[in-house]
Amino acid sequence: MPRALSRAHPSRTAPLLLLCLSAAAGAQTRLQPGLWEQTQTIKSGSGQMEQQMAEAQSRMAALPPEQRKLVEQMMARQGVGTGSAPGALRLCISPEQAAAGEPPRADGRCTQQVSERSGNRLRFSFQCQGQPPSSGEGEYLLDSPTSYSSQVTVRTVVQGRPETIQMSQRGRFVGSDCGALQPVKAPR
């Protein structure tokens, strides 16, 4: 995979996406097991994150079919697929994950605390270790077992400088068949 693509590729957001899905699953309404698609809007103070994501999407779209397939296979091994729109990602939630109410995170670097739970609304904070470390808070609204929305604030470091990122996300259930996409497994 090209080096520039690996730095800004949307699959790098998989741990945060799963952290957010796990927060959503913890609310009183349970997510439907199966294939989910998540779209997001990102706004950073510097604008660098949006630029990197746009560049990564352009590079992905411009890849020859065989290289694109390799990148998609790499993403699928991480439990993430490309969605139906630019920047959209697909994730598979197994029946066991849905029944447990909390899908596993992509890795063990993030911890989460629920600060308020009321009906189908959940507020949470999180801290993620790694390079760069990040922290933040968010709120999820589960409209139904097949739809949710969220607002998340992430504090991290981008190119050596502190950065605050605002993310708006929408999740929608696609169907019960995940196809070749496997659910993300918990780290061992």
PDB file of C-alpha atoms in Angstrom:
ATOM      1  CA  MET A   1       0.000   0.000   0.000  1.00  0.00           C
ATOM      2  CA  PRO A   2       1.354   3.471  -0.777  1.00  0.00           C
ATOM      3  CA  ARG A   3       2.890   5.137   2.289  1.00  0.00           C
ATOM      4  CA  ALA A   4       0.762   8.297   2.033  1.00  0.00           C
ATOM      5  CA  LEU A   5      -2.397   6.194   1.814  1.00  0.00           C
ATOM      6  CA  SER A   6      -1.489   4.231   4.925  1.00  0.00           C
ATOM      7  CA  ARG A   7      -1.074   7.469   6.949  1.00  0.00           C
ATOM      8  CA  ALA A   8      -4.560   8.806   6.247  1.00  0.00           C
ATOM      9  CA  HIS A   9      -6.571   5.776   5.175  1.00  0.00           C
ATOM     10  CA  PRO A  10     -10.085   5.589   6.654  1.00  0.00           C
ATOM     11  CA  SER A  11      -9.379   2.101   8.048  1.00  0.00           C
ATOM     12  CA  ARG A  12      -7.201   3.795  10.691  1.00  0.00           C
ATOM     13  CA  THR A  13     -10.439   5.027  12.270  1.00  0.00           C
ATOM     14  CA  ALA A  14     -11.618   1.450  12.913  1.00  0.00           C
ATOM     15  CA  PRO A  15     -10.721   1.471  16.638  1.00  0.00           C
ATOM     16  CA  LEU A  16     -12.655   4.706  17.166  1.00  0.00           C
ATOM     17  CA  LEU A  17     -15.610   3.453  15.120  1.00  0.00           C
ATOM     18  CA  LEU A  18     -15.824   0.301  17.195  1.00  0.00           C
ATOM     19  CA  LEU A  19     -15.445   2.279  20.398  1.00  0.00           C
ATOM     20  CA  CYS A  20     -18.425   4.360  19.301  1.00  0.00           C
ATOM     21  CA  LEU A  21     -20.426   1.297  18.258  1.00  0.00           C
ATOM     22  CA  SER A  22     -19.742  -0.279  21.635  1.00  0.00           C
ATOM     23  CA  ALA A  23     -21.063   2.842  23.352  1.00  0.00           C
ATOM     24  CA  ALA A  24     -24.177   2.662  21.210  1.00  0.00           C
ATOM     25  CA  ALA A  25     -24.666  -1.005  21.991  1.00  0.00           C
ATOM     26  CA  GLY A  26     -24.516  -0.279  25.702  1.00  0.00           C
ATOM     27  CA  ALA A  27     -27.690   1.800  25.621  1.00  0.00           C
ATOM     28  CA  GLN A  28     -31.036   0.168  26.363  1.00  0.00           C
ATOM     29  CA  THR A  29     -31.838  -0.380  22.694  1.00  0.00           C
ATOM     30  CA  ARG A  30     -29.700  -3.165  21.205  1.00  0.00           C
ATOM     31  CA  LEU A  31     -28.094  -3.042  17.792  1.00  0.00           C
ATOM     32  CA  GLN A  32     -29.332  -5.523  15.212  1.00  0.00           C
ATOM     33  CA  PRO A  33     -26.686  -8.178  14.390  1.00  0.00           C
ATOM     34  CA  GLY A  34     -25.380  -8.099  10.837  1.00  0.00           C
ATOM     35  CA  LEU A  35     -23.804  -5.635   8.429  1.00  0.00           C
ATOM     36  CA  TRP A  36     -23.694  -1.966   9.437  1.00  0.00           C
ATOM     37  CA  GLU A  37     -22.604   1.071   7.468  1.00  0.00           C
ATOM     38  CA  GLN A  38     -21.302   4.164   9.191  1.00  0.00           C
ATOM     39  CA  THR A  39     -20.857   7.560   7.586  1.00  0.00           C
ATOM     40  CA  GLN A  40     -19.126  10.390   9.330  1.00  0.00           C
ATOM     41  CA  THR A  41     -18.380  14.049   8.987  1.00  0.00           C
ATOM     42  CA  ILE A  42     -15.100  15.239  10.468  1.00  0.00           C
ATOM     43  CA  LYS A  43     -14.198  18.815  11.334  1.00  0.00           C
ATOM     44  CA  SER A  44     -10.787  19.574  12.799  1.00  0.00           C
ATOM     45  CA  GLY A  45      -9.397  22.872  14.014  1.00  0.00           C
ATOM     46  CA  SER A  46      -6.559  22.871  11.489  1.00  0.00           C
ATOM     47  CA  GLY A  47      -8.439  21.298   8.568  1.00  0.00           C
ATOM     48  CA  GLN A  48      -5.581  18.804   8.143  1.00  0.00           C
ATOM     49  CA  MET A  49      -7.680  15.767   9.078  1.00  0.00           C
ATOM     50  CA  GLU A  50     -10.324  16.568   6.454  1.00  0.00           C
ATOM     51  CA  GLN A  51      -7.626  17.124   3.849  1.00  0.00           C
ATOM     52  CA  GLN A  52      -5.922  13.813   4.701  1.00  0.00           C
ATOM     53  CA  MET A  53      -9.221  11.921   4.530  1.00  0.00           C
ATOM     54  CA  ALA A  54     -10.100  13.488   1.169  1.00  0.00           C
ATOM     55  CA  GLU A  55      -6.641  12.638  -0.185  1.00  0.00           C
ATOM     56  CA  ALA A  56      -6.919   9.052   1.063  1.00  0.00           C
ATOM     57  CA  GLN A  57     -10.343   8.677  -0.566  1.00  0.00           C
ATOM     58  CA  SER A  58      -8.981  10.067  -3.851  1.00  0.00           C
ATOM     59  CA  ARG A  59      -5.987   7.727  -3.747  1.00  0.00           C
ATOM     60  CA  MET A  60      -8.215   4.754  -2.983  1.00  0.00           C
ATOM     61  CA  ALA A  61     -10.518   5.604  -5.888  1.00  0.00           C
ATOM     62  CA  ALA A  62      -7.539   6.010  -8.242  1.00  0.00           C
ATOM     63  CA  LEU A  63      -5.915   2.667  -7.373  1.00  0.00           C
ATOM     64  CA  PRO A  64      -5.849   0.038 -10.110  1.00  0.00           C
ATOM     65  CA  PRO A  65      -8.456  -2.682  -9.395  1.00  0.00           C
ATOM     66  CA  GLU A  66      -5.892  -5.256  -8.208  1.00  0.00           C
ATOM     67  CA  GLN A  67      -4.281  -2.812  -5.732  1.00  0.00           C
ATOM     68  CA  ARG A  68      -7.678  -1.628  -4.511  1.00  0.00           C
ATOM     69  CA  LYS A  69      -8.625  -5.253  -3.887  1.00  0.00           C
ATOM     70  CA  LEU A  70      -5.457  -5.733  -1.785  1.00  0.00           C
ATOM     71  CA  VAL A  71      -6.266  -2.650   0.312  1.00  0.00           C
ATOM     72  CA  GLU A  72      -9.867  -3.838   0.773  1.00  0.00           C
ATOM     73  CA  GLN A  73      -8.600  -7.284   1.827  1.00  0.00           C
ATOM     74  CA  MET A  74      -6.273  -5.663   4.375  1.00  0.00           C
ATOM     75  CA  MET A  75      -9.181  -3.632   5.737  1.00  0.00           C
ATOM     76  CA  ALA A  76     -11.395  -6.736   5.852  1.00  0.00           C
ATOM     77  CA  ARG A  77      -8.755  -8.539   7.956  1.00  0.00           C
ATOM     78  CA  GLN A  78      -9.212  -5.682  10.434  1.00  0.00           C
ATOM     79  CA  GLY A  79     -12.996  -6.165  10.287  1.00  0.00           C
ATOM     80  CA  VAL A  80     -13.696  -3.053   8.205  1.00  0.00           C
ATOM     81  CA  GLY A  81     -15.133  -2.832   4.695  1.00  0.00           C
ATOM     82  CA  THR A  82     -15.717   0.043   2.320  1.00  0.00           C
ATOM     83  CA  GLY A  83     -19.209   1.486   2.266  1.00  0.00           C
ATOM     84  CA  SER A  84     -21.569   2.553  -0.484  1.00  0.00           C
ATOM     85  CA  ALA A  85     -20.458   6.212  -0.351  1.00  0.00           C
ATOM     86  CA  PRO A  86     -16.994   7.801  -0.230  1.00  0.00           C
ATOM     87  CA  GLY A  87     -15.681   7.646   3.316  1.00  0.00           C
ATOM     88  CA  ALA A  88     -18.391   5.247   4.503  1.00  0.00           C
ATOM     89  CA  LEU A  89     -17.204   2.140   6.330  1.00  0.00           C
ATOM     90  CA  ARG A  90     -18.915  -1.174   6.912  1.00  0.00           C
ATOM     91  CA  LEU A  91     -18.623  -3.320  10.025  1.00  0.00           C
ATOM     92  CA  CYS A  92     -20.085  -6.687  10.926  1.00  0.00           C
ATOM     93  CA  ILE A  93     -21.719  -7.240  14.302  1.00  0.00           C
ATOM     94  CA  SER A  94     -22.160 -10.921  15.165  1.00  0.00           C
ATOM     95  CA  PRO A  95     -25.288 -12.221  16.934  1.00  0.00           C
ATOM     96  CA  GLU A  96     -23.117 -12.888  20.006  1.00  0.00           C
ATOM     97  CA  GLN A  97     -21.802  -9.312  20.008  1.00  0.00           C
ATOM     98  CA  ALA A  98     -25.323  -7.906  19.640  1.00  0.00           C
ATOM     99  CA  ALA A  99     -26.632 -10.140  22.453  1.00  0.00           C
ATOM    100  CA  ALA A 100     -23.741  -9.129  24.717  1.00  0.00           C
ATOM    101  CA  GLY A 101     -24.626  -5.489  24.089  1.00  0.00           C
ATOM    102  CA  GLU A 102     -21.052  -4.442  23.410  1.00  0.00           C
ATOM    103  CA  PRO A 103     -19.063  -5.388  20.307  1.00  0.00           C
ATOM    104  CA  PRO A 104     -15.354  -5.806  20.977  1.00  0.00           C
ATOM    105  CA  ARG A 105     -13.012  -2.973  20.181  1.00  0.00           C
ATOM    106  CA  ALA A 106     -10.511  -3.367  17.350  1.00  0.00           C
ATOM    107  CA  ASP A 107      -7.714  -3.384  19.903  1.00  0.00           C
ATOM    108  CA  GLY A 108      -7.245  -3.144  23.633  1.00  0.00           C
ATOM    109  CA  ARG A 109      -5.874   0.408  23.626  1.00  0.00           C
ATOM    110  CA  CYS A 110      -9.142   2.211  24.433  1.00  0.00           C
ATOM    111  CA  THR A 111     -11.081   2.428  27.665  1.00  0.00           C
ATOM    112  CA  GLN A 112     -14.537   3.922  27.962  1.00  0.00           C
ATOM    113  CA  GLN A 113     -16.715   5.228  30.781  1.00  0.00           C
ATOM    114  CA  VAL A 114     -20.430   5.838  30.507  1.00  0.00           C
ATOM    115  CA  SER A 115     -21.277   9.105  32.261  1.00  0.00           C
ATOM    116  CA  GLU A 116     -25.038   9.130  31.660  1.00  0.00           C
ATOM    117  CA  ARG A 117     -27.583   6.683  30.331  1.00  0.00           C
ATOM    118  CA  SER A 118     -31.172   7.697  29.737  1.00  0.00           C
ATOM    119  CA  GLY A 119     -33.492   5.625  27.547  1.00  0.00           C
ATOM    120  CA  ASN A 120     -31.948   5.489  24.095  1.00  0.00           C
ATOM    121  CA  ARG A 121     -29.388   8.252  24.806  1.00  0.00           C
ATOM    122  CA  LEU A 122     -25.926   7.559  26.128  1.00  0.00           C
ATOM    123  CA  ARG A 123     -23.070   9.932  27.060  1.00  0.00           C
ATOM    124  CA  PHE A 124     -19.544   8.597  27.402  1.00  0.00           C
ATOM    125  CA  SER A 125     -15.874   9.517  27.620  1.00  0.00           C
ATOM    126  CA  PHE A 126     -12.876   7.553  26.370  1.00  0.00           C
ATOM    127  CA  GLN A 127      -9.103   7.373  26.463  1.00  0.00           C
ATOM    128  CA  CYS A 128      -6.975   5.554  23.870  1.00  0.00           C
ATOM    129  CA  GLN A 129      -3.314   4.667  24.326  1.00  0.00           C
ATOM    130  CA  GLY A 130      -0.925   4.469  21.398  1.00  0.00           C
ATOM    131  CA  GLN A 131       0.672   6.889  19.023  1.00  0.00           C
ATOM    132  CA  PRO A 132      -0.785   9.360  19.155  1.00  0.00           C
ATOM    133  CA  PRO A 133      -2.865   8.931  22.297  1.00  0.00           C
ATOM    134  CA  SER A 134      -6.382  10.368  22.150  1.00  0.00           C
ATOM    135  CA  SER A 135      -9.264  11.108  24.472  1.00  0.00           C
ATOM    136  CA  GLY A 136     -12.688  12.626  24.245  1.00  0.00           C
ATOM    137  CA  GLU A 137     -16.363  12.383  24.891  1.00  0.00           C
ATOM    138  CA  GLY A 138     -19.503  11.804  22.938  1.00  0.00           C
ATOM    139  CA  GLU A 139     -23.207  11.261  22.896  1.00  0.00           C
ATOM    140  CA  TYR A 140     -25.172   8.558  21.077  1.00  0.00           C
ATOM    141  CA  LEU A 141     -28.818   8.474  20.186  1.00  0.00           C
ATOM    142  CA  LEU A 142     -30.152   5.072  19.186  1.00  0.00           C
ATOM    143  CA  ASP A 143     -33.164   5.747  17.023  1.00  0.00           C
ATOM    144  CA  SER A 144     -33.937   2.024  16.716  1.00  0.00           C
ATOM    145  CA  PRO A 145     -32.099  -1.322  16.555  1.00  0.00           C
ATOM    146  CA  THR A 146     -31.246  -0.381  12.933  1.00  0.00           C
ATOM    147  CA  SER A 147     -30.235   3.286  13.198  1.00  0.00           C
ATOM    148  CA  TYR A 148     -28.132   5.553  15.395  1.00  0.00           C
ATOM    149  CA  SER A 149     -26.432   8.944  15.321  1.00  0.00           C
ATOM    150  CA  SER A 150     -23.663  10.455  17.393  1.00  0.00           C
ATOM    151  CA  GLN A 151     -21.568  13.499  18.114  1.00  0.00           C
ATOM    152  CA  VAL A 152     -18.007  12.834  19.308  1.00  0.00           C
ATOM    153  CA  THR A 153     -15.184  15.187  20.307  1.00  0.00           C
ATOM    154  CA  VAL A 154     -11.678  13.738  20.011  1.00  0.00           C
ATOM    155  CA  ARG A 155      -8.540  15.346  21.409  1.00  0.00           C
ATOM    156  CA  THR A 156      -5.334  14.015  19.863  1.00  0.00           C
ATOM    157  CA  VAL A 157      -2.078  15.070  18.221  1.00  0.00           C
ATOM    158  CA  VAL A 158      -1.719  15.532  14.451  1.00  0.00           C
ATOM    159  CA  GLN A 159       1.749  16.108  13.023  1.00  0.00           C
ATOM    160  CA  GLY A 160       3.107  16.929  16.489  1.00  0.00           C
ATOM    161  CA  ARG A 161       0.433  19.503  17.355  1.00  0.00           C
ATOM    162  CA  PRO A 162      -2.601  19.220  19.642  1.00  0.00           C
ATOM    163  CA  GLU A 163      -5.796  18.833  17.622  1.00  0.00           C
ATOM    164  CA  THR A 164      -9.503  18.744  18.487  1.00  0.00           C
ATOM    165  CA  ILE A 165     -11.718  16.863  16.054  1.00  0.00           C
ATOM    166  CA  GLN A 166     -15.513  17.010  15.947  1.00  0.00           C
ATOM    167  CA  MET A 167     -17.153  13.921  14.439  1.00  0.00           C
ATOM    168  CA  SER A 168     -20.800  13.489  13.500  1.00  0.00           C
ATOM    169  CA  GLN A 169     -21.706   9.892  12.709  1.00  0.00           C
ATOM    170  CA  ARG A 170     -24.730   8.059  11.381  1.00  0.00           C
ATOM    171  CA  GLY A 171     -25.037   4.307  11.469  1.00  0.00           C
ATOM    172  CA  ARG A 172     -27.541   2.254   9.563  1.00  0.00           C
ATOM    173  CA  PHE A 173     -28.227  -1.440   9.428  1.00  0.00           C
ATOM    174  CA  VAL A 174     -27.604  -2.821   5.928  1.00  0.00           C
ATOM    175  CA  GLY A 175     -28.713  -6.443   6.352  1.00  0.00           C
ATOM    176  CA  SER A 176     -28.304  -9.620   8.340  1.00  0.00           C
ATOM    177  CA  ASP A 177     -25.728 -11.099   5.931  1.00  0.00           C
ATOM    178  CA  CYS A 178     -22.212  -9.723   6.405  1.00  0.00           C
ATOM    179  CA  GLY A 179     -20.946 -11.499   3.283  1.00  0.00           C
ATOM    180  CA  ALA A 180     -17.178 -12.019   3.445  1.00  0.00           C
ATOM    181  CA  LEU A 181     -16.705  -9.388   6.159  1.00  0.00           C
ATOM    182  CA  GLN A 182     -15.965 -10.996   9.517  1.00  0.00           C
ATOM    183  CA  PRO A 183     -16.836  -9.412  12.874  1.00  0.00           C
ATOM    184  CA  VAL A 184     -13.911  -7.724  14.577  1.00  0.00           C
ATOM    185  CA  LYS A 185     -12.483 -10.044  17.186  1.00  0.00           C
ATOM    186  CA  ALA A 186     -11.341  -8.927  20.604  1.00  0.00           C
ATOM    187  CA  PRO A 187      -7.570  -8.720  21.078  1.00  0.00           C
ATOM    188  CA  ARG A 188      -5.870 -11.660  22.803  1.00  0.00           C
TER     189      ARG A 188
END
